[in-house]
Coordinates of C-alpha atoms in Angstrom, one line a residue:
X1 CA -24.6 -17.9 134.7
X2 CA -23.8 -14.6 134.5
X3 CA -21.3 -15.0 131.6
X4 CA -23.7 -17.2 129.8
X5 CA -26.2 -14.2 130.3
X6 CA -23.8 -11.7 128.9
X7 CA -23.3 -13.4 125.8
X8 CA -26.8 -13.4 124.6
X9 CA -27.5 -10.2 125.8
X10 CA -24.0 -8.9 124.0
X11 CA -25.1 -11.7 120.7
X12 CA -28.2 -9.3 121.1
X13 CA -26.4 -5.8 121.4
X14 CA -24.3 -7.1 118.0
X15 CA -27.6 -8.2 116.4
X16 CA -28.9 -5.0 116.9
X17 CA -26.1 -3.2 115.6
X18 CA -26.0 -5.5 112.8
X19 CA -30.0 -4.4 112.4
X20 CA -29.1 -0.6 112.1
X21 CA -27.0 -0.8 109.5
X22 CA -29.2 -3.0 107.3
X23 CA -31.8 -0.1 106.9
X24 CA -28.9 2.2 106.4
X25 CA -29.1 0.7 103.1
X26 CA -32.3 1.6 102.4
X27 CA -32.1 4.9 102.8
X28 CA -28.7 5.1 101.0
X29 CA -31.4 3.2 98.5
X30 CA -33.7 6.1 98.6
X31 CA -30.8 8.3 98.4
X32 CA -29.9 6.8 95.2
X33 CA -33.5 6.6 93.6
X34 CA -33.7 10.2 94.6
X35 CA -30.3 11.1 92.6
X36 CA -30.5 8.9 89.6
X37 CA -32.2 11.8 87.6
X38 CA -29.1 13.1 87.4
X39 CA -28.4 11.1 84.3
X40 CA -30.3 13.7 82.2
X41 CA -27.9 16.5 82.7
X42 CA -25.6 14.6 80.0
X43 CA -27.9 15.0 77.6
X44 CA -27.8 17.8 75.4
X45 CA -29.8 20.9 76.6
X46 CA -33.0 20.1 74.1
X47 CA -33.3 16.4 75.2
X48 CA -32.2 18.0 79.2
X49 CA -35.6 19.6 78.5
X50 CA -38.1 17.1 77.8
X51 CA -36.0 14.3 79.8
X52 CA -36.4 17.0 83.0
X53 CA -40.1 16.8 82.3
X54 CA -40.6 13.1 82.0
X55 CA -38.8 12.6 85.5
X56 CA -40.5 15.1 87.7
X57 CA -43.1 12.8 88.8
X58 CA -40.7 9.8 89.4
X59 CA -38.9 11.9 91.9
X60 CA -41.8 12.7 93.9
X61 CA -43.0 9.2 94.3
X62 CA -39.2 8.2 95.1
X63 CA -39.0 10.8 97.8
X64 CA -42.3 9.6 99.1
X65 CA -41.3 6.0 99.5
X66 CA -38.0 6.9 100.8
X67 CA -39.6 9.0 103.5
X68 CA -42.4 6.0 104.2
X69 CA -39.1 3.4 104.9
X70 CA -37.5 5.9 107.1
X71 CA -40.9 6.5 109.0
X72 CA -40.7 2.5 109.7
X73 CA -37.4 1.6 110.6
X74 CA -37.2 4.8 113.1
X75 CA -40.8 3.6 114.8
X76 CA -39.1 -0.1 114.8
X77 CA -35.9 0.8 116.3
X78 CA -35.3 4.3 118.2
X79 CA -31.2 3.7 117.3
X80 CA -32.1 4.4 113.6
X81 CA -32.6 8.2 114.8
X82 CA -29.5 9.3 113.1
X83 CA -30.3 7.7 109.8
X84 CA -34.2 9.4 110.1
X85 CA -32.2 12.4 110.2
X86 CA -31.3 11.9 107.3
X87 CA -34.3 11.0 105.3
X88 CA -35.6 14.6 105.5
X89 CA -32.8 15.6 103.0
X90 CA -34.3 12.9 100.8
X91 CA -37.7 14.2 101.4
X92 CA -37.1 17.5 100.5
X93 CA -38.4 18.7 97.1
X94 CA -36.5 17.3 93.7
X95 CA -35.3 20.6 93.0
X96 CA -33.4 20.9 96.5
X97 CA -31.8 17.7 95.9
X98 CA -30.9 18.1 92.3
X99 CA -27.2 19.2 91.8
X100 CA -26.2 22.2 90.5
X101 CA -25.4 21.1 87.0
X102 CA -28.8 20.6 87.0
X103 CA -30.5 23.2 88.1
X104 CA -28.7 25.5 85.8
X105 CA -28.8 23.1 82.9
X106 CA -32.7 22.9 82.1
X107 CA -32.8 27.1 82.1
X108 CA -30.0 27.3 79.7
X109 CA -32.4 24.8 77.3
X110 CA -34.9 26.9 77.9
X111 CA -33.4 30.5 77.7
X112 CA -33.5 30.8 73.9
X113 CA -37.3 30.4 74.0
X114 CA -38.2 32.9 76.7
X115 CA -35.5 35.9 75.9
X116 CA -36.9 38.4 74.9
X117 CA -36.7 39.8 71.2
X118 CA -34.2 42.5 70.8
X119 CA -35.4 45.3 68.7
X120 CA -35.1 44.5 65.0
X121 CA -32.8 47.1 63.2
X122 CA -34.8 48.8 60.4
X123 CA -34.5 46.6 57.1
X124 CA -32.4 48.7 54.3
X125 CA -33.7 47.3 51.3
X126 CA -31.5 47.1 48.0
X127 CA -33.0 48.7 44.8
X128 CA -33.9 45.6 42.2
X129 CA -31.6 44.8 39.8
X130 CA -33.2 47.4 36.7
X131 CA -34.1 50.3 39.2
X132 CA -31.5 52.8 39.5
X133 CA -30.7 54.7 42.7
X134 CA -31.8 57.9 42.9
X135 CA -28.3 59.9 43.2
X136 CA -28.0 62.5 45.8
X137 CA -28.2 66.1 44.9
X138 CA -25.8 68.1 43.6
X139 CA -24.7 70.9 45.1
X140 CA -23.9 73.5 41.9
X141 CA -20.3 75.2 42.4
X142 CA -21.6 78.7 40.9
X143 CA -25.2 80.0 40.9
X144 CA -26.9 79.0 37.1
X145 CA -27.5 82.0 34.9
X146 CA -30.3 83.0 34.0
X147 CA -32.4 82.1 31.0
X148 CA -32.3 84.9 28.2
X149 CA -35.0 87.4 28.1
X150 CA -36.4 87.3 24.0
X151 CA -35.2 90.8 23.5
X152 CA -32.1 89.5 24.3
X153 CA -31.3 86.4 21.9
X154 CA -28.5 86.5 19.6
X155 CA -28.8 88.2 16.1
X156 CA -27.8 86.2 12.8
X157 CA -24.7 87.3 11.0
X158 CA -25.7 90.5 9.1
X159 CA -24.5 90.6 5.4
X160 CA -21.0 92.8 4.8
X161 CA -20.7 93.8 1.2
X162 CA -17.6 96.6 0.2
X163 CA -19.1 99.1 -1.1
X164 CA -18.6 102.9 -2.7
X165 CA -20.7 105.3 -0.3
X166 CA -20.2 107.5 -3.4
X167 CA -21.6 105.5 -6.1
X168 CA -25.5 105.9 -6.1
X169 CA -27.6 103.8 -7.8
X170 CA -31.1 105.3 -6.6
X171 CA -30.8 108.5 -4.6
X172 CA -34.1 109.7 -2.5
X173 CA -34.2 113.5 -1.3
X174 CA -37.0 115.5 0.2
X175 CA -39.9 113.2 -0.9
X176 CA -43.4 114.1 0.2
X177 CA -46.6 113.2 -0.5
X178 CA -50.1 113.8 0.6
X179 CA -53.7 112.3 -0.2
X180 CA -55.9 115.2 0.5
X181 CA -55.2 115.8 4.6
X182 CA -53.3 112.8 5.0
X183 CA -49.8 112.7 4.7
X184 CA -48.4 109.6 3.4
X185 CA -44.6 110.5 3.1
X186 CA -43.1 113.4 5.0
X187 CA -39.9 113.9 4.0
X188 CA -38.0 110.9 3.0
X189 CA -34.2 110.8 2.2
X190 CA -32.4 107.4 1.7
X191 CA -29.1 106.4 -0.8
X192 CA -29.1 103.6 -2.2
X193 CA -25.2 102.1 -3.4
X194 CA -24.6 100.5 -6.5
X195 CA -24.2 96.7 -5.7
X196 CA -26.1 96.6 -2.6
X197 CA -29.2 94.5 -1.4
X198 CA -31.4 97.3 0.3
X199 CA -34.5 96.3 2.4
X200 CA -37.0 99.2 3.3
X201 CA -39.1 97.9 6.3
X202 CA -42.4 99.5 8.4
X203 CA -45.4 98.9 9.5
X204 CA -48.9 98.7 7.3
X205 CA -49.3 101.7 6.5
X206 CA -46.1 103.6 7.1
X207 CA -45.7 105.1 3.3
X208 CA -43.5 101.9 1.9
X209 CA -45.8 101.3 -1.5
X210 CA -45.8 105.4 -1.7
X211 CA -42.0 105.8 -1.5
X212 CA -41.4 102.7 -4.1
X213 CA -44.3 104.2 -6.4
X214 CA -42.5 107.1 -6.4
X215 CA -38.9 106.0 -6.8
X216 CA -39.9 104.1 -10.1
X217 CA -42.2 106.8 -12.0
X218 CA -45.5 105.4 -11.2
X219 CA -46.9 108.0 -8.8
X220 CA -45.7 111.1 -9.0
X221 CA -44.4 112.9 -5.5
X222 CA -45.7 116.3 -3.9
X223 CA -42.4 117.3 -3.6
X224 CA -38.6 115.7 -3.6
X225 CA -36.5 114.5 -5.9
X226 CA -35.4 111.0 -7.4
X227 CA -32.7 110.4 -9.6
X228 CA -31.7 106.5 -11.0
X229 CA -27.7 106.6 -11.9
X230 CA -28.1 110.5 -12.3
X231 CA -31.3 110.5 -14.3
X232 CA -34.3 112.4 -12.6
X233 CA -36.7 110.1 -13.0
X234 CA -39.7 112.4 -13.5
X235 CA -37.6 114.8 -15.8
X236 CA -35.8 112.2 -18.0
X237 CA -38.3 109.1 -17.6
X238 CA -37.2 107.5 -20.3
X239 CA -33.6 107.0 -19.8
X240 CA -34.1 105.9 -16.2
X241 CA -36.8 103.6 -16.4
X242 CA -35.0 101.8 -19.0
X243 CA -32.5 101.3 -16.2
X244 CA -35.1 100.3 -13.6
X245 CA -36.9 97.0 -13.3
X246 CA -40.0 97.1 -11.3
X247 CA -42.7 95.2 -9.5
X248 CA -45.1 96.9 -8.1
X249 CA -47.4 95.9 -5.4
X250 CA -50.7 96.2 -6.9
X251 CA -49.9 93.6 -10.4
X252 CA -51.4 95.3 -13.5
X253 CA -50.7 92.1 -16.0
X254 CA -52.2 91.4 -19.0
X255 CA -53.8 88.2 -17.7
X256 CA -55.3 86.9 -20.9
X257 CA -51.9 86.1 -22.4
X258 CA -50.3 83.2 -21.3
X259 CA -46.9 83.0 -19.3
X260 CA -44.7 82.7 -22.4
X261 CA -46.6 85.3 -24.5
X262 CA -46.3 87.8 -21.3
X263 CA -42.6 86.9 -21.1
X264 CA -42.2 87.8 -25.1
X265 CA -44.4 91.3 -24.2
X266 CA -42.4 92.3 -22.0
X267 CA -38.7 91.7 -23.7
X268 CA -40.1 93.3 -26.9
X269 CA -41.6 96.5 -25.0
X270 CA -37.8 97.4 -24.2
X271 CA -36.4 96.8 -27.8
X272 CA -34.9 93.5 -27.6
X273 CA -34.8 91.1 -30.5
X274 CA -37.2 88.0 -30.5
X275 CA -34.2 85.7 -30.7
X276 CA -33.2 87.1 -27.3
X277 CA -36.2 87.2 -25.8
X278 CA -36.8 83.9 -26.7
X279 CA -33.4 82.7 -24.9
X280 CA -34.1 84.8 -21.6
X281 CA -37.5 83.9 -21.5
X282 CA -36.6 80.3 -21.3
X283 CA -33.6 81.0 -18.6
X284 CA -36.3 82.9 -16.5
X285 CA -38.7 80.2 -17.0
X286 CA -36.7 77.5 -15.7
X287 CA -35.2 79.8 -12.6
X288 CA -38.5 80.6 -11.3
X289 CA -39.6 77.0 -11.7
X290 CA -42.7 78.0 -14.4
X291 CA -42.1 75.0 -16.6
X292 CA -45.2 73.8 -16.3
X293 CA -47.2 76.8 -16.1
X294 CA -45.8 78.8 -19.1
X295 CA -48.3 78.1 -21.6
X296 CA -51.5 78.7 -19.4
X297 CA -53.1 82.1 -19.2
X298 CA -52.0 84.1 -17.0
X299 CA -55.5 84.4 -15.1
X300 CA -55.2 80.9 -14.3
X301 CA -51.8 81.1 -12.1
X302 CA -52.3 81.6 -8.4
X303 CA -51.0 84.5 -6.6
X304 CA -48.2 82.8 -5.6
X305 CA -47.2 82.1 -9.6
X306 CA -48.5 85.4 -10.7
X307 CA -45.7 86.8 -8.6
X308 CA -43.0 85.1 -9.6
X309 CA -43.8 85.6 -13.6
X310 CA -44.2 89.1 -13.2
X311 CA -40.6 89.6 -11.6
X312 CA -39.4 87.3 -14.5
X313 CA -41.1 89.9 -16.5
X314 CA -39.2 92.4 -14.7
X315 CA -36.0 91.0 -14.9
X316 CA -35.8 90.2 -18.9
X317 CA -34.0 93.4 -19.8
X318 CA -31.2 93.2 -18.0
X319 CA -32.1 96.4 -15.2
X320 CA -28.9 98.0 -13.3
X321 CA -31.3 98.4 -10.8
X322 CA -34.4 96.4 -9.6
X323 CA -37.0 98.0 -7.0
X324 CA -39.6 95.0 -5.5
X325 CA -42.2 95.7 -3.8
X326 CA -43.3 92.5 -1.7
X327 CA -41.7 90.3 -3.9
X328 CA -41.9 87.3 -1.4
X329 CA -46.0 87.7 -0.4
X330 CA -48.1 84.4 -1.2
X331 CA -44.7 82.8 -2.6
X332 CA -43.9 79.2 -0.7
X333 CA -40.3 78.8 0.6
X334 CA -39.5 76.7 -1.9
X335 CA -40.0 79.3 -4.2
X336 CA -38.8 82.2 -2.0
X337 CA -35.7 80.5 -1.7
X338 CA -35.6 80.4 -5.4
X339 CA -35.9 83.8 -5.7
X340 CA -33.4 85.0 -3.4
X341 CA -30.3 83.0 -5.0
X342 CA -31.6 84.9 -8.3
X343 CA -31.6 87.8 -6.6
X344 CA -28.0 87.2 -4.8
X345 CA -26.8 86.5 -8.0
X346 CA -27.5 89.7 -9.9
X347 CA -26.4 91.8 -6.8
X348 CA -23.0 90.0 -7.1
X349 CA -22.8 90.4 -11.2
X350 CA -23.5 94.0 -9.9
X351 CA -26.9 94.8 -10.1
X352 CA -28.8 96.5 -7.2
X353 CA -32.2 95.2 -5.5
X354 CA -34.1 97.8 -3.6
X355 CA -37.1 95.7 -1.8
X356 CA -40.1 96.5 1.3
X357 CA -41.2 93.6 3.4
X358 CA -42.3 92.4 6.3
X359 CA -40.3 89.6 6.9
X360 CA -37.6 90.2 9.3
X361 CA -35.3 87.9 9.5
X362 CA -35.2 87.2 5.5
X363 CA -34.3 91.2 5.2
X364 CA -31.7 90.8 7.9
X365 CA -30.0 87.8 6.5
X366 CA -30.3 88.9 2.6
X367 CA -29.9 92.6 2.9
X368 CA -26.7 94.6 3.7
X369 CA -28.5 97.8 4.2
X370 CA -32.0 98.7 5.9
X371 CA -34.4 101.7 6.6
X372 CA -36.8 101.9 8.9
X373 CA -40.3 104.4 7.9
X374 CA -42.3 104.8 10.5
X375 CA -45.6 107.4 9.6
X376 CA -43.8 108.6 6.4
X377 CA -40.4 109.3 7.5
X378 CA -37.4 107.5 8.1
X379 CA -36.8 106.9 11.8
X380 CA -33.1 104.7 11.2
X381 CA -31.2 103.8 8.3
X382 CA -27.7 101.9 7.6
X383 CA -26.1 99.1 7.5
X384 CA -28.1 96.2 9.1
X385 CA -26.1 95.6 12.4
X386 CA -26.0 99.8 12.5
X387 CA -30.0 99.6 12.5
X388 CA -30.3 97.0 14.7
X389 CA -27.9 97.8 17.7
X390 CA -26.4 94.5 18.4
X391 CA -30.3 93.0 18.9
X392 CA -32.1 91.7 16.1
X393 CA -33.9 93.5 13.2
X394 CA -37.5 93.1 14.9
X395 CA -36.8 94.2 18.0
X396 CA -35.3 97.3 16.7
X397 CA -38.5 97.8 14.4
X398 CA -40.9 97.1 17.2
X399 CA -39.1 100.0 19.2
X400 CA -39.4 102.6 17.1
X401 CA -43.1 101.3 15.8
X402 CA -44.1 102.4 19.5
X403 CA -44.1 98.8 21.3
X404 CA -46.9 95.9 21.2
X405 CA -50.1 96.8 21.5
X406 CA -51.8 95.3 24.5
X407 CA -55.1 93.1 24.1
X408 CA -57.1 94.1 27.0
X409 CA -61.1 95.1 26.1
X410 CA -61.4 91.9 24.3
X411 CA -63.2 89.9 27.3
X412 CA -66.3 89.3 24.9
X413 CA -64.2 87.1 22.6
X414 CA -63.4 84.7 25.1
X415 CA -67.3 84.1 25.5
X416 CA -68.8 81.0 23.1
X417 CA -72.0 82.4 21.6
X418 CA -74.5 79.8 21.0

């Protein structure tokens, strides 16, 4: 009876043990719900992402239900204490149970989003294609020089003509003269050399038109003498101003002839033929450009014209020598140019030109010679580069003229008056 018993009670003790391990099952069950997210972690680390965040509340509700079974079996049968035990793993939080693959996985997805910005280097941006880059600066090897004062510029060539100090063509010695208390010339001695081009510079003023008026018989000195070629020009006038061609500043012309009859005049008064006359007068016309002009009165030229017939008047006898005093005043370039290839011209057949103006730099490239009067005397004479002391011609005249004048006082002329 006893045996018989037994064996239900050990059919029993096997049916329970065959119980226990039924439920085990479920909760390897719940254990499996819990880790079949684990699937995800495959994925790549954007679809990790969203896939982590689709699943997070299936694993709660897994968990939950896991924990429920396990609840059940262990108030059913006390032997399933050992499994209960284990159902608190599977209750824990998805994140305890989650392997470490995925833990780690769904922060790497998400770590490009939420690092932080490094600091952006500064943008060096490339010139377009026309602009040009600005070049660096240059670092000079030796110190510039200096820009040139104007009393220091460079002088033109000077002209060089070989001459014979001894041969005079118009010699100058002593020469005064006075207009009541004023003295307009105050000793004056100059040489001039046959064959030279000889410019007499000064200020207004300084005894130039005295000197020349002088030097060619029309004013006659306080004291002094003059000779032309030998001839004392105030005690043989005849045969030196038969030598001499002049133009004088202040034109005396017989204006009511006309440019061809003044021409004829003139050639006759020194005792040439009218078959020469007649030829020079129409060289001279066509040198000094008169073509169109040499029938008209004289009266109706312009100053500019006046002045060029009247040193073709001048010319027409052939002088040795030929004293001019402004020759180049009112005359246009054009014209002035003209003039001074005649006047080269005779100087190189020989001839001598002694001429005033104040025009600097024509006397310094014409001329090979120069004096300087200053209040009736001569303050430098010579050669031009001799005069002008390796500066130029007007710095040397402005010197010894006493310097510019300043323009202070003259604050009214800066006022507008209505």
């Amino acid at each position: 009876m006893s045996s018989e018993s037994d064996t239900p009670d050990a059919g029993g003790a096997r049916s329970g043990d065959q119980r226990a391990p039924r439920k085990a099952p479920a909760t390897s069950a719940a254990a499996t719900s819990s880790a079949a997210p684990r699937k995800p972690v495959k994925r790549t680390p954007a679809a990790a992402k969203t896939t982590a965040a689709r699943t997070t509340a299936p694993k709660t509700t897994a968990a939950k239900t896991a924990a429920a079974r396990a609840a059940t079996a262990k108030a059913a049968d006390p032997t399933t204490v050992p499994d209960a035990q284990a159902a608190p793993e599977a209750t824990q939080p998805p994140e305890a149970t989650r392997p470490p693959e995925a833990a780690t996985t769904a922060p790497a997805a998400k770590a490009p989003a939420k690092k932080p910005a490094s600091p952006r280097k500064p943008v060096q941006r490339k010139p377009a294609s026309g602009a040009t880059t600005p070049a660096a600066p240059r670092t000079p090897s030796k110190p510039r020089t200096p820009a040139r004062r104007p009393a220091q510029r460079s002088a033109p060539a000077s002209v060089v003509r070989d001459l014979d100090p001894n041969r005079i063509s118009l010699s100058i010695s002593g020469l005064t003269k006075k207009f009541g208390s004023t003295t307009a010339v105050a000793g004056i001695d100059i040489d001039v050399p046959q064959g030279s081009f000889y410019g007499i510079v000064g200020p207004n003023g300084a005894g130039k038109t005295t000197t020349l008026s002088m030097a060619t018989g029309l004013l006659r000195p306080g004291g002094g003498s003059i000779t032309v070629f030998g001839h004392d020009v105030w005690r043989d006038p005849a045969a030196a101003k038969r030598l001499i061609g002049v133009l004088p500043d202040r034109l005396r012309l017989f204006d009511r002839l006309t440019g061809r009859q003044l021409l004829h005049y003139s050639g006759t008064l020194r005792g040439l033929d009218s078959a020469t006359v007649r030829q020079r007068a129409d060289d001279l016309t066509v040198a000094f450009g008169l073509e169109d002009a040499i029938n008209r009165l004289v009266s109706d030229y312009s100053v500019g014209m006046t002045k060029k017939i009247a040193l073709a008047s001048s010319m027409i006898h052939s002088p040795r020598i030929l004293v001019l005093d402004e020759p180049f005043e009112s005359v246009d370039p054009v014209s002035a140019s003209n003039v001074v290839e005649i006047l080269e011209r005779y100087v190189a057949g020989g001839g001598t030109v002694v001429l005033s103006s104040h025009s600097m730099d024509m006397i310094q490239r014409v001329c090979d010679r120069v004096a300087i009067i200053v209040e009736g005397r001569v303050l430098a004479k010579g050669t031009v580069d001799e005069v002008r002391e390796g500066g130029t011609l007007e710095e040397r005249f402005i010197e010894l003229a006493g310097g510019r004048k300043s323009a202070e006082g003259m604050e009214w002329l800066l006022s507008s008056s209505d």
